[in-house]
Amino acid sequence: MSSPSQFRRIAGRSVSAIGLGCMNLSHAYGVPPPEADAQRLLLRALNLGVTLFDTAALYGFGANEELVGRTLATHRQRFFLASKCGMQGVNGTRVIDGRAATIKATCEDSLRRLRTDHIDLYYLHRWDKNVPIEESVGAMADLVREGKIGSIGLSEVSSATLRRAHAVHPVAALQSEYSLWSREPELGPLQTCRELGVAFVAFSPLGRGFLGGTLQEVASLDAKDIRKTMPRFAPEAYASNLRMLSAAREIAHEARCTMAQLALAWLLARGDDIIPIPGTVQIAHLEDDLGAGRVTLDAGQVARLEAAFAREHIVGARYNAASLAEVDSEAYPA
């Protein structure tokens, strides 16, 4: 197999083949790093050639957008900025709200926090199932016409919902979880994206740290770490899931790469319309992740990887029942 391109396209714009998911710097994985460390990581990513930075109103209830704005506003012409609406903090509580007025108000707040006059790609973070997708996307289309956002994205929606949204206004990108151990996008969304010309942005491409091979036990995770709520990270399930990594270690050794690079290289090889956005709080991990673009896997290695991570080997769902009820994306039968 040939080496993947170092660039991908979203909404007619060229972006780095590997972007940066900024969530970890403010949200979901326990105590965030000190701001100075987070700023150094963002600037290091920019200087290493990352041109896609992904944040959201939800992350840190606005704190992540503020961090990105403070750190990168003076470099705004050097990168493609993505953020999200439709799920945010309201009086300290996470709320899903896809009403037109809320989307427009959230965008104004995000522009202020990000210190910019436009967001290149604006996602509906979650489809509010109490509001027709057409209404939410219609509000986002108004924002495009007003020049406040450049293009529209959706997150964690099904092929059917993507088609409904695309009929209202062209959708530039679909963002969903996709990795060796979360392959639900292959149930239809990837094919629909290719049919419609929609880029696919893969969040949690390293399986929330699992595929990096360094998280050997979960008991020490911070009490507020989001993985504590996920069935496949429950201690007994996780101990079983760790067995899948032995084959990956062998293939990584053959390919002369790290485990994280192997997982990202697999995703990059799935198609030049797929853009993984790993997140990290450590510069060493950032540098390691970006090295995945230099890794080439042959067809035999890909087949062995996919066999090792076959669905029947994975113990536990990717989300708990409450979180699964909030997403609209396709899922394997229980």
PDB file of C-alpha atoms in Angstrom, residues 210-216 238 241-259 262 304-305 308-309:
ATOM      1  CA  PHE A 210      -6.426   2.243  24.524  1.00  0.00           C
ATOM      2  CA  LEU A 211      -4.774   1.793  21.131  1.00  0.00           C
ATOM      3  CA  GLY A 212      -1.617   3.570  22.255  1.00  0.00           C
ATOM      4  CA  GLY A 213      -0.849   0.512  24.362  1.00  0.00           C
ATOM      5  CA  THR A 214       0.302   2.380  27.463  1.00  0.00           C
ATOM      6  CA  LEU A 215      -2.948   2.340  29.473  1.00  0.00           C
ATOM      7  CA  GLN A 216      -2.601  -1.071  31.086  1.00  0.00           C
ATOM      8  CA  TYR A 238     -10.849  -3.699  29.864  1.00  0.00           C
ATOM      9  CA  ASN A 241      -9.871  -6.011  25.692  1.00  0.00           C
ATOM     10  CA  LEU A 242      -6.161  -5.680  26.421  1.00  0.00           C
ATOM     11  CA  ARG A 243      -5.629  -9.097  24.843  1.00  0.00           C
ATOM     12  CA  MET A 244      -6.264  -7.597  21.414  1.00  0.00           C
ATOM     13  CA  LEU A 245      -3.171  -5.448  21.663  1.00  0.00           C
ATOM     14  CA  SER A 246      -0.636  -8.271  21.352  1.00  0.00           C
ATOM     15  CA  ALA A 247      -1.179  -8.572  17.595  1.00  0.00           C
ATOM     16  CA  ALA A 248      -0.951  -4.797  17.219  1.00  0.00           C
ATOM     17  CA  ARG A 249       2.382  -4.738  19.047  1.00  0.00           C
ATOM     18  CA  GLU A 250       3.745  -7.366  16.691  1.00  0.00           C
ATOM     19  CA  ILE A 251       2.621  -5.455  13.605  1.00  0.00           C
ATOM     20  CA  ALA A 252       3.922  -2.147  14.988  1.00  0.00           C
ATOM     21  CA  HIS A 253       7.316  -3.807  15.465  1.00  0.00           C
ATOM     22  CA  GLU A 254       7.267  -5.009  11.863  1.00  0.00           C
ATOM     23  CA  ALA A 255       6.261  -1.570  10.592  1.00  0.00           C
ATOM     24  CA  ARG A 256       8.877   0.126  12.798  1.00  0.00           C
ATOM     25  CA  CYS A 257       6.357   2.444  14.377  1.00  0.00           C
ATOM     26  CA  THR A 258       4.681   3.009  17.700  1.00  0.00           C
ATOM     27  CA  MET A 259       1.285   1.594  18.606  1.00  0.00           C
ATOM     28  CA  LEU A 262      -0.047   2.123  13.773  1.00  0.00           C
ATOM     29  CA  ARG A 304      -4.178  -8.983  10.472  1.00  0.00           C
ATOM     30  CA  LEU A 305      -4.981  -5.792  12.365  1.00  0.00           C
ATOM     31  CA  ALA A 308      -7.285  -8.886  15.741  1.00  0.00           C
ATOM     32  CA  PHE A 309      -9.854  -6.141  16.407  1.00  0.00           C
TER      33      PHE A 309
END
